[in-house]
Amino acid sequence: MDASRFRRVGELFDAVVDLPATVRTQRLRELCADALLRAEVEALLKADARGDSFESAAFDQRDTLAGDDAEAPTTLPVRGFGEWRVVRELGRGGMGVVYLVERDGDRFIQRGALKLIKRGMDSEPIVARFLRERRVLARLDHPNIARLLDGGMSADGRPFLVMDFVDGARLSDYLRRSEPSLHARLRIFLDVCEAVAHAHRQLVVHRDIKPANILVTRDGIVKLLDFGVAKLLAHGDIDGTATHHGPFTPSYAAPEQREGGIVGTAADVYALGGLLHELLTGTCAATGRSGGVAVDEGMAPSVRAATVGSAPIPPRLLRGDLDVITLRALRRDPGQRYASVDALADDVRRHLEGRAIVARRTSKAYRAYTFAKRHRYLLSAASLVIVVSIAAAAFSRYQMVAARSQAQRARAAQDFLAGVFAQASPDENNGRPFTARELLERGERQAAQLDRLPSQVEMLNLVAGLYWDIGDYDRAHAVAARAISLGASSPPAVRARSRIVMARVENELRSFPDALQHAREARRLATDAGDAGSLEALDARRIEVGVLVTSQDYQTASALLQGLLDDDRARLGEASNEVADDYILQGKMLENSGRGRDGIAAISRAVGILHALPTRSDTRLLDATSRLGVAQLHAQDLASAEPTLRECVEIATRLYGPDNIQTWTTRSNLIRVAELAGRFEEAVRERSALLDLERAALRDSNPGQLSSHAKFLAADLRELGRLDQAEAAFRESLELANRANGARGGSDSADTLLHLGYTLQLQGRYAEAEAAMREAYAITRAHELPTSQWLNDNRARLGNLLRAQGRTAEALVELRASAAALAPTESGSTKPDPVRANVLAQLSLAELEAGDARKAETIASEALALARRSFQPGNFRLGASLYALARARLALGSADAALPLLDEALSVRSPPHPAGDPRVLEVQAVRAAALTALGRRDEASLLRQAIDPLIDKLAAPYQGSLRREISGRG
Amino acid sequence: MLFALAYEELKRIAHRARRDSPRAETIDTTALVHEVFLKIRVRDEARDEDPAYLRALAARAMRQILVDRARRRLADKRGEGMPLVTLDAVGAASGEAAPFDLVSVEHALAELERLDERLARLVEMHVFAGMSMTEVAKVLVVTERTAYRDWRKARAFLIGHLEAVGTP
């Protein structure tokens, strides 16, 4: 089968498909002599019979696959509309849903059409539009306009309108069914004109007149609907400008409306012209086509009727006056149309009465003009989705920009984009489909060819922005740089935009001084531009603050942030992405300045805002919620962190699916909660599962990701006392980290080495432990400042190991140095500091070994106080300070003061550590000694009997030291 | 407007992907983009505002995404696989139901595309993008009557092909 044969089959199919079966076969034989061909047609006809079940099955599949699980279908509200009761749903529109409602009137039940904003769409502009419609309708009282009966707020706070329920058919359906005469059609048209004229007298422009907005009742009365896009022309309206706001239907809209220019009553005249055209010819003025034959847009009704196959009115009746009237209403230049709807209606009336129309008196010839541009698309079947996204994005970006700029510029931009994509034929690209990058390159080249400089720079700005958006920072930088160099004579707002892209890229590439410079330059230019640059000015300031925060210049940042927050709020509203971003910046700053609680409050506000936005961006929300969860983790607020992080997992899974790094990260964060709460069995289970998942998905790529997760798992295993498994996991993590970094010695490795070392220490393999820890220390020292927590934690652990080996003097050197380096800058500080708590505990033990019990006790007391501030009650990490203080007190002879500490140490360490773990046994050993010292020999003896066999199983160094403990020495 | 939203999503995905994994082979960005696009598109009720060429492109995208999903579900062994829909009526003649899924429809559609591109576009828009005949007619710039007729033709072709190919 080839294309031409198929076409023939198709033609035959079309010819016979509607015939009754009996006639069909014969007719087919008449039309086609080729038996094989007939057989093909027969096959198609047979298949056609099963069309409906195929269709429903296919649509079911499609719906299931495309299924949106995020939102449940909105259910029928049954109350909450004052006295109106919902009967059924009438339909759904872009803005919301329409219900048939009833209420009890004086003598009969009154019916209405209740228009309600869809949940999730009650943003300010949409609500404003809604309320505008209410105000507009309230002023209009005309038999051909659907009357406003009522309005208010529903029980759940959404505004609603109740209009006359018009029981009628859409105009297009009515025309098709009733096939009215020319005279009848003109009468209908005049009714609509009267309605619109009435509205104009009330200073209301409808702005969306089209057949779909016109109903015809059973009695033949015409009703005009949907003044939702209407605009009040009087002063004091919410919109200061007269440019279009909100959607309109392009095929019926006046050129000035489509291009974002000033919209007045002339736009309605234009739309009425389109309506008249359609009434007369049965086709839409703008897009009318018939039977595959191309028809020039903008043709006179009589000509159109002549070309169209099944025109409702014969062309000869349309020739002349009606042609002239229609075309005059459809003039591109508003000044050349009828000055008012009344004038238009008058001419139609004159024609009906057989009088000469006014329009003919002007002698200017009219040109046929295009109503809408046609866009060819030549992408092949294998084209990438991202192309669509880029095209759509670029288009909508320009729609947004166009609303604030001149019509000419907007048109040029649209043409440009249409040109880029229309020409993207794979034939030009050796048969391969275009990638996003290639299309952008084309865009760049074409931008270079534009001769009007301001537009060229604008194009380059756009392309740079698009490169940034797809993450190609180098390209974005290059194009932005060119935009800057070419834009010397462009208007300031345009130049500001170039610098804004530049600043963003540089921030991302961490060239902070450059980013700042460009951001500030952008701000200066945007301010120069005045109103035209107001949004750019805010963007520039936001980038500036963002750069300062990222480069940790919190002082300057916070000074600017408050002002920015206020201005963003004033200009864009509290419920906006920008204000949410500001709060997140604030949160980042506060967190990093140690004001965790305040940081959490700020991020919570951001999350709240993002939740409430009507056009919710899930990725943004995930970002913010993730930050919140992690902040709560750091503040050890596990009760809040857990639900927050669980929500992150849900959002990420929904957004990205289960096999994605983002999702894995959220799961990993959630597991941290279990780890911090000491639920290590659970953590090990979850981490192993996660690691398996990642391993399967990543295989050999991204070893860095696997390395860090393996490390977390290893740590969990260690806390559970499964030291061999922990060692294996740490080694694996190390292996992976080295593979990720290409060579040994990345800072990721340092942390792993340190913890491997500690694991080896617990296994009694002191020499190996020391080697690992020293290697880690060397790496860390190369990367970190002397006061860094990281570095001193490392150092202290090394010191602790030395102490365990009996090398007390060396140990003291390291430990004293670390403690000093971590000392707080302000005395009497009550900030939590888990690392320092640990370091002090270890130092205390070293001092004790060195013989100064009193000093040991002082240090250990400080350690414990700090630990209690840094860890939750019951956390196993309290164990170190409890143990250290207990030993010091025991050494000073206060066994009674030591014992409760030891009991507590035991309870916090076991679980998670098992009974035979050295960390538990060391506590038990000292307990035995304390009991002995207190004279409670029986208890001591029992305890010794219990732990002896366990000590026997420990590695050699431990056996020695613990037995010494028990006997009270050391 | 809705595309602007989709775009926001896409931007952030691309950013996060880069930041988390500079050697980004691990992220199936295209799949991500598909998923997000799909979510937005399904909720899209303001389609009338988009110009025709964009709607046609979007329908193409929908086709790719949905077929991709269908393929993955077919291959899915974790039990999340979708049951194959059976068409009782289709197999009436042979006495047994012939199961089909969107992947087989895709094969048939590819064949149709070879023979008549416009019909294939129509199927994309009507089946995969769920556009009404009125919308489809507008985009293809034909009358609704023509569009319906063509749809019948295309539909018959697809059914014929599904039967010819048999169970996937």
Coordinates of C-alpha atoms in Angstrom, one line a residue, chain A residues 1-4 6-7 9-11 13-14 17-18 43-45 47-48 50-55 57-62 64-71 92-96 118 176 210 247-251 287-292 310 374-377 379-397 399-400 414 417-418 421 437 465-466 468-473 508 577 581 615-620 622-623 626-627 654-662 665 693 698 701-702 704-705 740, chain B residues 1-21 23 25-30 32-40 42-43 45-46 48-54 56-67 69-71 73 78 80 82-93 100-103 105 111-119 121 124-131 133 138-146 149-163:
Chain A
M1 CA 0.0 0.0 0.0
D2 CA 1.4 3.4 -0.8
A3 CA 0.1 6.9 -0.3
S4 CA -1.7 7.4 -3.5
F6 CA -4.4 4.8 0.2
R7 CA -5.9 8.1 -1.0
V9 CA -9.2 3.9 -0.9
G10 CA -10.0 6.8 1.3
E11 CA -12.0 8.5 -1.4
F13 CA -14.6 5.0 1.6
D14 CA -15.9 8.5 1.9
V17 CA -19.6 5.0 4.1
D18 CA -22.9 6.7 4.7
A43 CA -12.1 -4.1 5.0
L44 CA -12.1 -0.5 6.2
L45 CA -15.9 -0.5 6.2
A47 CA -13.5 -2.0 10.8
D48 CA -15.6 1.1 10.8
R50 CA -16.4 -1.6 15.4
G51 CA -15.3 2.0 15.7
D52 CA -17.1 2.9 18.8
S53 CA -15.8 0.2 21.0
F54 CA -12.3 0.9 19.8
E55 CA -12.7 4.5 20.5
A57 CA -11.2 1.5 24.8
A58 CA -8.5 3.8 23.4
F59 CA -9.8 6.8 25.4
D60 CA -9.9 4.8 28.6
Q61 CA -6.3 3.8 28.1
R62 CA -5.3 7.3 27.3
T64 CA -5.5 6.0 32.6
L65 CA -2.1 6.6 31.3
A66 CA -2.4 10.4 31.4
G67 CA -4.0 10.1 34.8
D68 CA -3.5 12.9 37.1
D69 CA -3.4 11.5 40.6
A70 CA -2.7 14.9 42.2
E71 CA -6.2 16.1 42.3
R92 CA -16.8 23.9 32.6
G93 CA -14.8 26.8 31.3
G94 CA -11.3 28.0 31.6
M95 CA -12.0 30.0 34.8
G96 CA -14.4 27.7 36.5
K118 CA -12.5 26.7 40.2
R176 CA -27.3 24.6 11.7
K210 CA -18.4 35.3 19.3
P247 CA -8.1 35.8 27.4
F248 CA -10.0 36.4 24.2
T249 CA -10.6 34.3 21.2
P250 CA -8.1 35.1 18.6
S251 CA -10.1 34.3 15.5
T287 CA -10.1 30.9 9.5
G288 CA -12.7 29.8 7.1
R289 CA -11.8 27.0 4.8
S290 CA -13.8 24.5 3.0
G291 CA -13.1 21.1 1.6
G292 CA -9.3 21.5 1.6
S310 CA -22.7 24.4 1.4
R374 CA -0.7 30.6 9.6
H375 CA 2.2 28.7 11.0
R376 CA 3.5 25.7 9.3
Y377 CA 5.2 23.1 11.3
L379 CA 9.0 18.8 12.7
S380 CA 9.3 15.1 12.0
A381 CA 7.6 12.4 14.0
A382 CA 10.7 11.9 16.2
S383 CA 11.0 15.4 17.4
L384 CA 11.9 15.9 21.0
V385 CA 9.3 17.1 23.5
I386 CA 11.7 19.7 24.8
V387 CA 11.2 21.5 21.5
V388 CA 7.6 22.0 22.3
S389 CA 8.4 23.2 25.7
I390 CA 10.9 25.7 24.4
A391 CA 8.6 27.0 21.8
A392 CA 5.7 27.3 24.1
A393 CA 7.8 29.0 26.7
A394 CA 9.3 31.4 24.3
F395 CA 5.9 32.2 23.0
S396 CA 4.3 32.8 26.3
R397 CA 7.3 34.8 27.5
Q399 CA 3.1 37.3 25.3
M400 CA 4.0 38.5 28.7
Q414 CA 6.1 36.5 17.4
L417 CA 9.7 32.7 16.9
A418 CA 7.2 31.4 14.4
F421 CA 10.2 26.8 14.4
R437 CA 20.1 23.6 21.4
G465 CA 17.4 33.4 28.9
L466 CA 16.5 30.2 27.2
W468 CA 20.0 29.6 31.1
D469 CA 16.8 27.9 31.5
I470 CA 18.0 24.6 30.0
G471 CA 21.2 24.9 32.1
D472 CA 23.7 25.7 29.4
Y473 CA 25.5 28.4 31.3
E508 CA 25.5 29.9 39.2
N577 CA 6.7 33.3 44.0
D581 CA 11.9 33.3 47.3
T615 CA -0.6 28.1 39.7
R616 CA 1.4 25.9 42.0
S617 CA 4.8 24.9 41.0
D618 CA 5.5 21.5 42.5
T619 CA 9.2 21.7 42.0
R620 CA 9.5 25.0 43.8
L622 CA 9.5 20.6 46.9
D623 CA 12.6 22.8 47.1
S626 CA 13.0 20.2 51.6
R627 CA 14.8 23.2 53.0
R654 CA 4.8 12.2 42.3
L655 CA 6.9 14.6 40.4
Y656 CA 9.9 12.6 39.4
G657 CA 8.9 9.0 40.0
P658 CA 10.7 6.6 42.3
D659 CA 13.9 6.2 40.2
N660 CA 15.3 9.7 40.4
I661 CA 18.1 11.4 42.3
Q662 CA 15.7 14.0 43.7
T665 CA 17.6 12.5 48.3
L693 CA 17.5 0.9 44.3
L698 CA 22.7 4.0 38.4
S701 CA 27.5 6.0 36.7
N702 CA 27.5 8.5 39.5
G704 CA 29.6 9.8 44.2
Q705 CA 25.9 9.4 45.0
A740 CA 34.0 9.7 41.7
Chain B
M1 CA -0.4 30.9 30.6
L2 CA -0.3 27.2 31.4
F3 CA 2.7 26.9 29.2
A4 CA 4.4 29.5 31.4
L5 CA 3.7 27.3 34.3
A6 CA 5.0 24.2 32.6
Y7 CA 8.0 26.1 31.7
E8 CA 8.7 27.1 35.3
E9 CA 8.6 23.4 36.2
L10 CA 11.0 22.5 33.4
K11 CA 13.4 25.2 34.3
R12 CA 13.7 24.0 37.9
I13 CA 14.0 20.4 36.9
A14 CA 16.9 21.2 34.6
H15 CA 18.5 23.3 37.3
R16 CA 18.3 20.7 40.0
A17 CA 19.5 18.0 37.7
R18 CA 22.6 20.0 36.9
R19 CA 23.3 20.9 40.4
D20 CA 22.9 17.5 41.8
S21 CA 24.8 15.7 39.1
R23 CA 27.9 14.4 35.0
E25 CA 23.9 10.9 32.5
T26 CA 22.0 9.6 35.5
I27 CA 19.1 11.9 35.1
D28 CA 16.7 11.0 32.4
T29 CA 15.9 14.6 31.8
T30 CA 13.7 13.9 28.8
L32 CA 11.3 14.2 33.5
V33 CA 10.2 16.8 31.0
H34 CA 7.7 14.4 29.6
E35 CA 6.2 13.7 33.0
V36 CA 5.9 17.3 34.0
F37 CA 4.6 18.3 30.6
L38 CA 2.0 15.6 30.8
K39 CA 0.8 16.7 34.2
I40 CA 0.4 20.2 33.1
V42 CA -3.8 17.1 31.2
R43 CA -5.0 19.8 33.5
E45 CA -8.3 23.8 30.2
A46 CA -7.3 27.1 28.6
D48 CA -8.3 27.9 23.3
E49 CA -5.7 30.5 23.9
D50 CA -2.9 28.6 22.3
P51 CA -2.2 29.2 18.6
A52 CA -2.9 26.3 16.3
Y53 CA 0.7 25.3 15.7
L54 CA 1.4 24.9 19.3
A56 CA -0.5 20.5 17.1
L57 CA 3.0 20.3 18.5
A58 CA 1.6 19.6 21.9
A59 CA -0.5 16.7 20.5
R60 CA 2.6 15.3 19.0
A61 CA 4.3 15.5 22.4
M62 CA 1.4 13.9 24.1
R63 CA 1.6 11.0 21.7
Q64 CA 5.3 10.4 22.4
I65 CA 4.8 10.6 26.2
L66 CA 1.8 8.4 26.4
V67 CA 3.3 5.8 24.1
R69 CA 4.5 5.4 29.3
A70 CA 2.5 2.6 27.8
R71 CA 5.8 0.9 26.8
R73 CA 4.1 -0.2 31.8
R78 CA 6.8 -4.9 39.4
E80 CA 2.2 -2.0 38.5
M82 CA -1.6 -1.9 33.4
P83 CA -4.0 -4.7 32.4
L84 CA -4.4 -4.8 28.7
V85 CA -7.8 -3.7 27.6
T86 CA -9.8 -6.2 25.6
L87 CA -12.1 -5.3 22.9
D88 CA -14.9 -7.8 23.1
A89 CA -16.6 -6.6 20.0
V90 CA -13.4 -6.6 17.9
G91 CA -12.9 -10.3 18.0
A92 CA -16.5 -11.0 17.4
A93 CA -15.8 -12.6 14.1
F100 CA -4.6 -4.1 22.4
D101 CA -2.8 -1.2 24.1
L102 CA -1.6 2.2 23.0
V103 CA 1.8 0.7 21.9
V105 CA -2.0 1.7 18.3
E111 CA 2.0 3.1 9.4
L112 CA -0.9 5.5 8.8
E113 CA 1.5 8.4 9.0
R114 CA 3.5 6.9 6.2
L115 CA 0.3 6.9 4.1
D116 CA -1.5 10.0 5.0
E117 CA 0.2 12.5 7.3
R118 CA -2.9 14.7 8.0
L119 CA -4.9 11.7 9.2
R121 CA -2.1 14.4 13.0
E124 CA -2.7 12.5 17.5
M125 CA -4.9 15.3 18.4
H126 CA -8.1 13.4 19.0
V127 CA -6.8 10.3 20.7
F128 CA -3.6 11.3 22.4
A129 CA -4.2 14.9 23.2
G130 CA -7.9 14.4 23.8
M131 CA -8.9 17.3 21.7
M133 CA -13.5 17.3 17.0
K138 CA -9.9 24.4 13.9
V139 CA -6.3 23.4 14.0
L140 CA -6.4 21.6 10.7
V141 CA -8.5 24.3 9.3
V142 CA -11.3 22.1 7.9
T143 CA -15.0 21.9 8.7
E144 CA -16.1 19.7 11.5
R145 CA -17.9 17.5 9.0
T146 CA -14.6 16.9 7.2
R149 CA -15.3 11.9 8.2
D150 CA -11.5 11.8 8.3
W151 CA -11.6 10.5 11.8
R152 CA -13.8 7.6 10.8
K153 CA -11.4 6.7 8.1
A154 CA -8.4 6.9 10.3
R155 CA -10.1 4.9 13.0
A156 CA -11.1 2.2 10.6
F157 CA -7.5 2.0 9.4
L158 CA -6.1 1.6 12.9
I159 CA -8.6 -1.1 13.8
G160 CA -7.8 -3.0 10.7
H161 CA -4.2 -2.8 11.5
L162 CA -4.5 -3.9 15.1
E163 CA -6.3 -7.0 13.9

